[in-house]
Coordinates of C-alpha atoms and ligand atoms in Angstrom, one line a residue:
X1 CA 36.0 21.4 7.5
X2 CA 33.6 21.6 4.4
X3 CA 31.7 25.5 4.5
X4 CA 28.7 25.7 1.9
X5 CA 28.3 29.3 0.8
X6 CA 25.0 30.0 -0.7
X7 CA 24.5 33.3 -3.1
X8 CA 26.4 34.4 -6.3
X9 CA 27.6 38.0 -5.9
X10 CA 30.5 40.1 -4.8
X11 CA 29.7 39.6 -1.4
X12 CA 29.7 35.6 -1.6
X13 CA 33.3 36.3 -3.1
X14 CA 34.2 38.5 -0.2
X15 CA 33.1 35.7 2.4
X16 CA 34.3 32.9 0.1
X17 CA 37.8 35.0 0.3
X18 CA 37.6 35.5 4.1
X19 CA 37.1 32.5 5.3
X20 CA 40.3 31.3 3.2
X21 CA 42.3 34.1 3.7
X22 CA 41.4 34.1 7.7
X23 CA 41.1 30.6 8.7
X24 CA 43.3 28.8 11.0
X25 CA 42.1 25.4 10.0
X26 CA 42.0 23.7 6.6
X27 CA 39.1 24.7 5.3
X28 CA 37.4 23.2 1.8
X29 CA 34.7 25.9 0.5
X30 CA 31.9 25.6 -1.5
X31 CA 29.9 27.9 -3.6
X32 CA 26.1 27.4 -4.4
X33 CA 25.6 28.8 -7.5
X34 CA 29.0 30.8 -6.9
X35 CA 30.5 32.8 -10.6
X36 CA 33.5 32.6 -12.3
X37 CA 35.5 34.5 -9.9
X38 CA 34.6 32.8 -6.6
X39 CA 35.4 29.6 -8.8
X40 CA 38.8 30.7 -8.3
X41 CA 38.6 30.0 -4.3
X42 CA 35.7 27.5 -3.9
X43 CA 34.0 25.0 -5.8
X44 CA 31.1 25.8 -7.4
X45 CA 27.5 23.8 -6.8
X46 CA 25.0 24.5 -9.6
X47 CA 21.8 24.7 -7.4
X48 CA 20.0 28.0 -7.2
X49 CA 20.1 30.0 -3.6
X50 CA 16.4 29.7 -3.4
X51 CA 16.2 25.6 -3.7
X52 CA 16.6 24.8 -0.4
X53 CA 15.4 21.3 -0.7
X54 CA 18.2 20.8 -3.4
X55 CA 20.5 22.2 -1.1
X56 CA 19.3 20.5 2.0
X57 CA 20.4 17.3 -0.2
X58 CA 23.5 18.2 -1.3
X59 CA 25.2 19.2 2.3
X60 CA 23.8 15.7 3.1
X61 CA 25.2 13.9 1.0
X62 CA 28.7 16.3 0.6
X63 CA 28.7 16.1 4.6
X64 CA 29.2 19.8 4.6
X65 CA 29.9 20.8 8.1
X66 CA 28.6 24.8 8.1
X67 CA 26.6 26.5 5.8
X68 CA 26.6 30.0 5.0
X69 CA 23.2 32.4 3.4
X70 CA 24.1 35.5 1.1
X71 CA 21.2 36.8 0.2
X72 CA 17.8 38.0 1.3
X73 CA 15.3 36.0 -0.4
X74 CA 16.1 32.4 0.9
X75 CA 16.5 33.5 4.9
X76 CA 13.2 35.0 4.6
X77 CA 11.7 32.3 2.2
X78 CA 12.8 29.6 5.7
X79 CA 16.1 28.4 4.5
X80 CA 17.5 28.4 8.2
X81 CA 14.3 26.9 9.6
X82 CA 14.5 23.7 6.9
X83 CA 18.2 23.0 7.9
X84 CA 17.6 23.6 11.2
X85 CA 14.7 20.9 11.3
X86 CA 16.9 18.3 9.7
X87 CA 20.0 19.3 11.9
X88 CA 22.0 20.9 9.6
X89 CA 24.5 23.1 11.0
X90 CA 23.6 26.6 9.4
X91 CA 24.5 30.0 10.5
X92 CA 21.7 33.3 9.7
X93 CA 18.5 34.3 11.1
X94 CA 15.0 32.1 11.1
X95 CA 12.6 33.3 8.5
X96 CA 10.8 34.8 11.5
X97 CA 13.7 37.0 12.5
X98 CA 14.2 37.6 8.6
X99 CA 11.0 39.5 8.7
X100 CA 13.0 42.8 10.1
X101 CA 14.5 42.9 6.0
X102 CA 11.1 40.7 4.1
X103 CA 8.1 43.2 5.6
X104 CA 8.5 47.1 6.3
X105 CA 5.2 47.0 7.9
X106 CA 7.0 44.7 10.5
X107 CA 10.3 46.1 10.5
X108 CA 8.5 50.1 11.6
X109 CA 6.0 48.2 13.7
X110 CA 8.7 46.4 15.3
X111 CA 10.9 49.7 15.7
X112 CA 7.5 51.6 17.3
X113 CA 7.6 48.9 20.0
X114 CA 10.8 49.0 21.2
X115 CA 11.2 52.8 21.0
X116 CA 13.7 52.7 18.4
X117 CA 14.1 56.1 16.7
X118 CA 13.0 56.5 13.3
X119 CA 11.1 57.8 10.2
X120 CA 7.6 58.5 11.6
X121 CA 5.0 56.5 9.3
X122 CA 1.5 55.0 8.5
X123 CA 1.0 51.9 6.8
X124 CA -1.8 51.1 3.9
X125 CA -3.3 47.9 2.4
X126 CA -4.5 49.6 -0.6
X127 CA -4.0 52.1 -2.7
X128 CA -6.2 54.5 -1.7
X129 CA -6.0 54.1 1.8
X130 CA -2.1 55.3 0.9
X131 CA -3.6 58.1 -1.0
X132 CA -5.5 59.2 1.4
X133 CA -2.5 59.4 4.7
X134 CA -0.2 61.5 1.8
X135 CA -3.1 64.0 1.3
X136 CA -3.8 64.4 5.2
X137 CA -0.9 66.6 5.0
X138 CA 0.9 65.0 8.3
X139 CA 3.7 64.1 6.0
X140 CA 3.8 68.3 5.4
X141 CA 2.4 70.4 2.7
X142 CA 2.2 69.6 -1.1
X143 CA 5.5 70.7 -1.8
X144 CA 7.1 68.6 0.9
X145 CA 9.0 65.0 0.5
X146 CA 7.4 62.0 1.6
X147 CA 8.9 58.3 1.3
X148 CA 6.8 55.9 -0.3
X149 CA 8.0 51.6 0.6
X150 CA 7.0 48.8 -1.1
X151 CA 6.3 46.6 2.2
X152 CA 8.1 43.1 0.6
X153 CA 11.2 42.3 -0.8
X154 CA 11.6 44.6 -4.1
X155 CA 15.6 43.9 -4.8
X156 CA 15.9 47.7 -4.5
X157 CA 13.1 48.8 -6.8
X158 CA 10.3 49.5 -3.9
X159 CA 11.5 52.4 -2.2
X160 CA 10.7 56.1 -3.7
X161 CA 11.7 59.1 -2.4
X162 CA 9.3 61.5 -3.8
X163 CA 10.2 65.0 -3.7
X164 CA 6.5 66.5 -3.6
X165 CA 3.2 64.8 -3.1
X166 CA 2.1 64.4 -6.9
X167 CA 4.9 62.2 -6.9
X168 CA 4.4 60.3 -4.3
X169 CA 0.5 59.8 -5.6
X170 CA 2.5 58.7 -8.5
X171 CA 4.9 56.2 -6.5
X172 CA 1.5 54.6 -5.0
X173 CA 0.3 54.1 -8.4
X174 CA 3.2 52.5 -9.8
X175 CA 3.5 50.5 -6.8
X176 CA 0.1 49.6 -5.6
X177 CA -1.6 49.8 -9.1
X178 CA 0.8 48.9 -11.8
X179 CA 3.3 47.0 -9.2
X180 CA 6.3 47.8 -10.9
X181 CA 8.0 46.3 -7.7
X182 CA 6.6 42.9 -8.2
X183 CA 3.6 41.5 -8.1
X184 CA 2.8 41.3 -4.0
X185 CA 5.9 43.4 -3.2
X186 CA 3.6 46.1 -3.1
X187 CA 0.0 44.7 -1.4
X188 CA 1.3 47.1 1.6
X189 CA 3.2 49.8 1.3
X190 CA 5.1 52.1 4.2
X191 CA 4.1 55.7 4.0
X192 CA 7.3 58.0 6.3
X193 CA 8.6 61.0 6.9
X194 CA 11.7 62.4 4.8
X195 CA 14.4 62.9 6.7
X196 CA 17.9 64.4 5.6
X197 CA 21.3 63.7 7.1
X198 CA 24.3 61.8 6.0
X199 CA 23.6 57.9 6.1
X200 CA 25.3 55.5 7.5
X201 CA 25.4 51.3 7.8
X202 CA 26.2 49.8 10.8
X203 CA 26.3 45.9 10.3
X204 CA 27.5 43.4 13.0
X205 CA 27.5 39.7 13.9
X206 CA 24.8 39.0 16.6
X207 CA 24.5 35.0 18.5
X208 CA 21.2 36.4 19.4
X209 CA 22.6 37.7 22.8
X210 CA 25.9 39.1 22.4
X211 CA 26.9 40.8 19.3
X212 CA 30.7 42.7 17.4
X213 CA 30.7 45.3 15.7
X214 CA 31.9 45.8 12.0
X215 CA 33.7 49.1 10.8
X216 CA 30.6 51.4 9.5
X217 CA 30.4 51.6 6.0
X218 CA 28.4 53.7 3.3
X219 CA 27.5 52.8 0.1
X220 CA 26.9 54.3 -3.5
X221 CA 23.6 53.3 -4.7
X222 CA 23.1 56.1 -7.6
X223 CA 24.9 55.1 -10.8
X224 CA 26.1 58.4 -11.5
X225 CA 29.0 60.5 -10.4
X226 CA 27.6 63.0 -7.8
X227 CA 24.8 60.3 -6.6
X228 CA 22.5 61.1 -10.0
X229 CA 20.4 58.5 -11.9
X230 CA 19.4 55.3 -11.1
X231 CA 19.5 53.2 -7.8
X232 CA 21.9 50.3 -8.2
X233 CA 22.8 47.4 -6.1
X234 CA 25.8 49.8 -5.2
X235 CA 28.3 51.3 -7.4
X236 CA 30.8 51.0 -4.2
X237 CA 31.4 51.4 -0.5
X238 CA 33.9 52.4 1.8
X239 CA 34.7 51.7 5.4
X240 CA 36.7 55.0 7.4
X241 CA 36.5 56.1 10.8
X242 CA 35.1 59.8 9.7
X243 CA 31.5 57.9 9.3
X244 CA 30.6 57.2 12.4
X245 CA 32.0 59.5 15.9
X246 CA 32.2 57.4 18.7
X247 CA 29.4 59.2 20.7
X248 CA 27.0 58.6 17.4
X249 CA 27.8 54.8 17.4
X250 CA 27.4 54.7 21.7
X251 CA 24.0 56.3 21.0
X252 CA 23.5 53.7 17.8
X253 CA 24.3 50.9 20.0
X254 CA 21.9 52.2 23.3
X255 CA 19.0 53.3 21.0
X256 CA 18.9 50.9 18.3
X257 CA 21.3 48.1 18.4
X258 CA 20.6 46.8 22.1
X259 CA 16.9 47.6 21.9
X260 CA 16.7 45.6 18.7
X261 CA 18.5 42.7 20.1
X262 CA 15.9 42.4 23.6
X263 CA 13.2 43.1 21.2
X264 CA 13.9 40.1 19.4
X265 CA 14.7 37.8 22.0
X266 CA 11.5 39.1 23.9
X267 CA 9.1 38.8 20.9
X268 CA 10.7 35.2 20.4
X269 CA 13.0 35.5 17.8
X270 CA 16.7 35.7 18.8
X271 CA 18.5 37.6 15.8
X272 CA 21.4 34.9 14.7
X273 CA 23.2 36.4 11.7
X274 CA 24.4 39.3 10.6
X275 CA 22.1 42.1 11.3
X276 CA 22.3 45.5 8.9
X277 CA 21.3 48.8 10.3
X278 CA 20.6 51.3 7.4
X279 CA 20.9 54.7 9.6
X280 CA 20.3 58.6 8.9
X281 CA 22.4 60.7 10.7
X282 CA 19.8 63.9 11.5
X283 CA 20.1 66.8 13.5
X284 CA 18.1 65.2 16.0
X285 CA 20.4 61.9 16.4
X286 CA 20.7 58.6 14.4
X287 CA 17.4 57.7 12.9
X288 CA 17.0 53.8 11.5
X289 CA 15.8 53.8 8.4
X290 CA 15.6 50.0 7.8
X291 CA 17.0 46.5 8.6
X292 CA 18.9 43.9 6.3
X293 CA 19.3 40.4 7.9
X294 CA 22.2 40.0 6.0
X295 CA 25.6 41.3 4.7
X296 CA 25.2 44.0 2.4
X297 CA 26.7 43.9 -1.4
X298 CA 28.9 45.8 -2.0
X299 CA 29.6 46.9 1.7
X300 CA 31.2 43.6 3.0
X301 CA 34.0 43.4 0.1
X302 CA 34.6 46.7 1.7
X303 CA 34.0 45.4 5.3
X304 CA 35.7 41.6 5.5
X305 CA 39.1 42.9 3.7
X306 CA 39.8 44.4 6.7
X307 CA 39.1 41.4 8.8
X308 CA 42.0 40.0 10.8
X309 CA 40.2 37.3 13.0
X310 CA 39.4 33.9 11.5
X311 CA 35.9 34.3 9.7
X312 CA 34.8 30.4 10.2
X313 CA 35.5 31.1 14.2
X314 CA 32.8 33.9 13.8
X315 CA 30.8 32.1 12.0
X316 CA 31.0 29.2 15.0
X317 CA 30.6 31.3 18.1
X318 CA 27.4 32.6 16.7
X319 CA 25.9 28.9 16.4
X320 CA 27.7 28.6 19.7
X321 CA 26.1 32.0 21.3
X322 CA 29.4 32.5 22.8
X323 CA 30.2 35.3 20.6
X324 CA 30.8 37.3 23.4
X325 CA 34.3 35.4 24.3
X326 CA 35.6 36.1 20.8
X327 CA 37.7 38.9 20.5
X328 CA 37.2 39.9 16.8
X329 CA 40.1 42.3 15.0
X330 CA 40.3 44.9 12.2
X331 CA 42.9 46.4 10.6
X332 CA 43.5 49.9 11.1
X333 CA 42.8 52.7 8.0
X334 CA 40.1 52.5 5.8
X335 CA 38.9 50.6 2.8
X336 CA 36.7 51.3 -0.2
X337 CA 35.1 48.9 -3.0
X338 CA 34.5 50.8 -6.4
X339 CA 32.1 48.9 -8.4
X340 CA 32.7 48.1 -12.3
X341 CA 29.4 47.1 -14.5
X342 CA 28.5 46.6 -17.8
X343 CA 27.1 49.8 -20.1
X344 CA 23.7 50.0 -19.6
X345 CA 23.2 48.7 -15.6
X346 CA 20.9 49.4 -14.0
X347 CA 19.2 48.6 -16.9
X348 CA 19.2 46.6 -19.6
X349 CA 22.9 45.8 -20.6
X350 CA 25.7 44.5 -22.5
X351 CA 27.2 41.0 -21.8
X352 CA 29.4 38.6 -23.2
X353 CA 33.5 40.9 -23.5
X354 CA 36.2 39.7 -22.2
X355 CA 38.1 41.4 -19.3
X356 CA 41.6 42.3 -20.0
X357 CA 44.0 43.5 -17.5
X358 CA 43.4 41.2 -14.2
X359 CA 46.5 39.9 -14.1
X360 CA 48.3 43.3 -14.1
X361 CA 46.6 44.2 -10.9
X362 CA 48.2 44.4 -7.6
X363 CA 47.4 46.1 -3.9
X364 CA 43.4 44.9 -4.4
X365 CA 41.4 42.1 -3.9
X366 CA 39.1 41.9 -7.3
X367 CA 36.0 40.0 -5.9
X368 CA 34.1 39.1 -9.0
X369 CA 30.1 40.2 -9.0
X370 CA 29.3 38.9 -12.6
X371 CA 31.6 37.0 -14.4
X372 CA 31.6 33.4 -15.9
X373 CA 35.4 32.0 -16.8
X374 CA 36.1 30.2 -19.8
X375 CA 37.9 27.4 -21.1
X376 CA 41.6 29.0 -21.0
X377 CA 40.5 30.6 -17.9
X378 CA 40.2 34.1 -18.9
X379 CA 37.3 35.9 -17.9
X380 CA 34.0 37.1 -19.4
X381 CA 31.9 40.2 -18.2
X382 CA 28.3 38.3 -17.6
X383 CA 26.5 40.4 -15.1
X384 CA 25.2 43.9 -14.4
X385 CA 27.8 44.4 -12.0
X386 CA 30.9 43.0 -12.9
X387 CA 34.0 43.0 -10.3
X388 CA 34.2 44.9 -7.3
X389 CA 38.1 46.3 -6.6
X390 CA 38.7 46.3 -3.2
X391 CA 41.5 47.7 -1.2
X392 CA 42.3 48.3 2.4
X393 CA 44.8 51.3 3.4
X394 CA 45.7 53.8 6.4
X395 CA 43.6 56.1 5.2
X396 CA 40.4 56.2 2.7
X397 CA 42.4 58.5 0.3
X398 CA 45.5 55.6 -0.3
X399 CA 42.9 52.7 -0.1
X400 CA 40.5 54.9 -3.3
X401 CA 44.1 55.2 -5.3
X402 CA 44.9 51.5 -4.8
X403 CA 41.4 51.1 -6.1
X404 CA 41.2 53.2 -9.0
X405 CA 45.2 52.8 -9.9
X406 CA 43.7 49.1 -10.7
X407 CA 41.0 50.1 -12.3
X408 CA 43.2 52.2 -15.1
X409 CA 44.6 48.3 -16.0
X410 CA 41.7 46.9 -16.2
X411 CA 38.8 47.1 -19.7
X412 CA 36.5 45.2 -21.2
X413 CA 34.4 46.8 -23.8
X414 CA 31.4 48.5 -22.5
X415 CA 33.0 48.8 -18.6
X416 CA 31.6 51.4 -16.7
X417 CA 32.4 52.9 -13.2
X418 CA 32.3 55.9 -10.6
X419 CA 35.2 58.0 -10.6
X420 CA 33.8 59.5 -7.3
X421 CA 33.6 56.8 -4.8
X422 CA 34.4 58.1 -1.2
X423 CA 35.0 61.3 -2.4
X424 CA 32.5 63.3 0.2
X425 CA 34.1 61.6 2.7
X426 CA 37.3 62.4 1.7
X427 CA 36.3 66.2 1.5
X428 CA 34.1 66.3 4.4
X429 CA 31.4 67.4 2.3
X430 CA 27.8 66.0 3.4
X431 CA 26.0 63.6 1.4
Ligands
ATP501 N1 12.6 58.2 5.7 C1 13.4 58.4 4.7 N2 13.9 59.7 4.5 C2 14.7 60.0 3.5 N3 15.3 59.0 2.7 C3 14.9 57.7 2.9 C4 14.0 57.4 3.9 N4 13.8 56.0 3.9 C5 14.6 55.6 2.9 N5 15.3 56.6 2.3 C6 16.3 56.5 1.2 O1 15.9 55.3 0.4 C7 17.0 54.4 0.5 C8 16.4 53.0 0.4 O2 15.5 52.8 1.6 P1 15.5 51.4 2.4 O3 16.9 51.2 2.9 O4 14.4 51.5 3.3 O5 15.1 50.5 1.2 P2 15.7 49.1 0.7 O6 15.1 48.9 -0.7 O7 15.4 48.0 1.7 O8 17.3 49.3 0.5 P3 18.4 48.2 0.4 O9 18.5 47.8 -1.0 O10 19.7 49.1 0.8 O11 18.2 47.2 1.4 C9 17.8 54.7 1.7 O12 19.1 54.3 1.6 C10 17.7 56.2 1.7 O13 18.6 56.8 0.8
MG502 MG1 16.7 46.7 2.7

């Protein structure tokens, strides 16, 4: 069985690293463009994940039997629709479906229809039309915070949370004006309601009908210790049964999950994929605060560690749609990713050391975010984030020292990395 996997982060590793480390069958894995560390499990194709008609070539002429998408930008670019309409066997959502992550507008339009609870929110075509909904005051007074979204796909940069409505008048500028976010990104942008709580991810495979449930997660976006700085891609993630109560998730599953899945099917767009739920947990119940139509980085590495079922039989029930006689298994305990990165992520950084140390580690799964390998196979620190030690453990606290015990043997000049990861859960203290 030849799988293609298409992306080149820590979560391509994770689900390069699965499917090995869970199949049944003999599988043969490849990586499109892959890095230095999923080299080490799969063989790497050097086309980009958004040249689909490059990759549409190579699975023909490789006779690659399932094909896998990463990231965001090629499900919602069509990727799934052009293998599709050749008959290529490929497993994640149409570019229709993909609309949930690629256009807020859609995604909160989309949640109004099917009563899904969330942020309440206008949206704007132009600048001053945004101006204009923060200054009617029915996101609160002056003083109060208001969300500002770029409506596209931003990698990150087009959400702002501003804490008073100057800033957010400067967070329409930025976007609408000077489009910091990209250069259509921003043509519409989301204006919502702050909430508070503690969030929360919720991801799970879906066939379009039937769907399983992955252990909820959280992630580290901040770059600093005690969640200061910049957003990141994620400076780590853990997986324990403290985020999510049983009654929250039965009442994430009847108010969002089920209604999301009809609401699909109904508007004709059957969600096939993995489907990410980006939750606040308010006083007044779980609110959605946005889709992803794909795994998350770096909450899978934290997520498929602890996967016990064979990945590639997932992967077939959902082309299949007979997910739902597929019993799927998780370890017990917890898990937790912590994130290294170079000096100077999220901006611009450092590149090029060698990373000493990997071969002293043990108890973690290292899945590689930004390397390149060289000639005598060591390995060289190429990306923003770097390596993302993983470990799965009875409880959070043993799965963070297996984690961070690794870490203390591990250095490359300019490494960089939270010495906090999981540690609010750990304490009980909300986020
Ligand atoms: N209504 C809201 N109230 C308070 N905070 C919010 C709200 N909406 C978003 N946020 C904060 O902003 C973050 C990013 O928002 P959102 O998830 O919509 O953007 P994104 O750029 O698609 O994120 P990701 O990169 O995780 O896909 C959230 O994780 C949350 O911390
Ligand atoms: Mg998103």
């Amino acid at each position: 069985m030849k799988i293609l996997i298409i992306g080149s982060g820590g979560r391509e590793h994770a689900i390069t690293w699965a499917l090995r480390h869970t199949s049944v069958s003999d599988v043969e894995v490849y990586c499109a463009p892959g890095n230095g560390g999923i080299a080490q499990e799969a063989r790497l194709v050097a086309i980009s994940a958004d040249d689909s008609a490059e990759l549409i070539s190579f699975v023909q002429t490789e006779n690659i039997d399932l094909t896998f998408v990463g990231p965001e930008a090629p499900l919602s670019a069509g990727i799934v629709d052009a293998f599709e309409s050749k008959g290529l066997p490929i497993v994640g959502p149409t570019a229709a479906a993909a609309r949930l992550e690629g256009s807020k507008v859609f995604a909160k339009d989309f949640m109004a229809r099917h009563g899904i609870p969330t942020a309440l929110y206008r949206s704007a075509d132009s600048a001053s039309q945004a101006l204009e909904f923060v200054r009617s005051g029915e996101f609160g007074s002056p003083d109060h915070p208001v969300v500002i979204k770029a409506d596209g796909l931003a990698a990150g940069k087009g959400v702002v949370v501003a804490s008073n409505r100057s800033e957010a008048e400067t967070a329409i500028g930025n976007l609408m004006i000077d489009k910091v976010a990209g250069s259509n990104a921003a043509d519409r942008v989301v204006i919502e309601e702050a909430l508070s709580g503690v969030e929360a991810s919720v991801l799970l495979f879906s066939d379009g009908r039937d769907y399983v449930l992955m252990p909820p997660a959280r992630d580290h976006k901040r770059i600093g210790e005690g969640d200061v700085g910049p957003n990141t891609g994620g400076m780590g993630s853990i997986t324990d049964s403290s985020i999510l109560d049983h009654e929250t998730m039965r009442e994430v599953v009847s108010r969002v999950i089920e209604p999301t899945l009809a609401g699909a099917r109904e508007e004709g767009f059957p969600f096939r994929g993995v489907l990410f739920l980006g939750l606040m947990l308010t006083a007044t119940g779980p609110k959605l605060l946005e889709y992803n139509v794909r795994f998350g980085d770096p909450e899978t590495q934290a997520i498929l560690i602890r996967l016990k079922t064979d990945l590639l039989s997932i992967f077939q029930a959902i082309r299949n749609q007979n997910l739902a006689g597929l019993r799927v298994e998780w370890s017990q305990g917890a898990s937790a990713c912590v994130v290294a990165a170079n000096r100077g992520y999220p901006g611009a950084y450092e590149k090029g050391a060698l990373i000493r140390g990997l071969d002293q580690v043990t108890g973690v799964e290292v899945f590689h975010a930004g390397t390149s390998r060289s000639t005598d196979g060591s390995f060289i620190a190429t990306g923003g984030r770097v390596l993302g030690i993983t470990a799965t453990a009875e409880d959070l606290k043993s799965a963070l020292a297996r984690c961070y015990d690794a870490l203390d043997r591990i250095e490359w000049e300019g490494m960089q990395y939270r010495r906090d990861i999981g540690r609010r859960a750990l304490t009980g203290s909300v986020n």
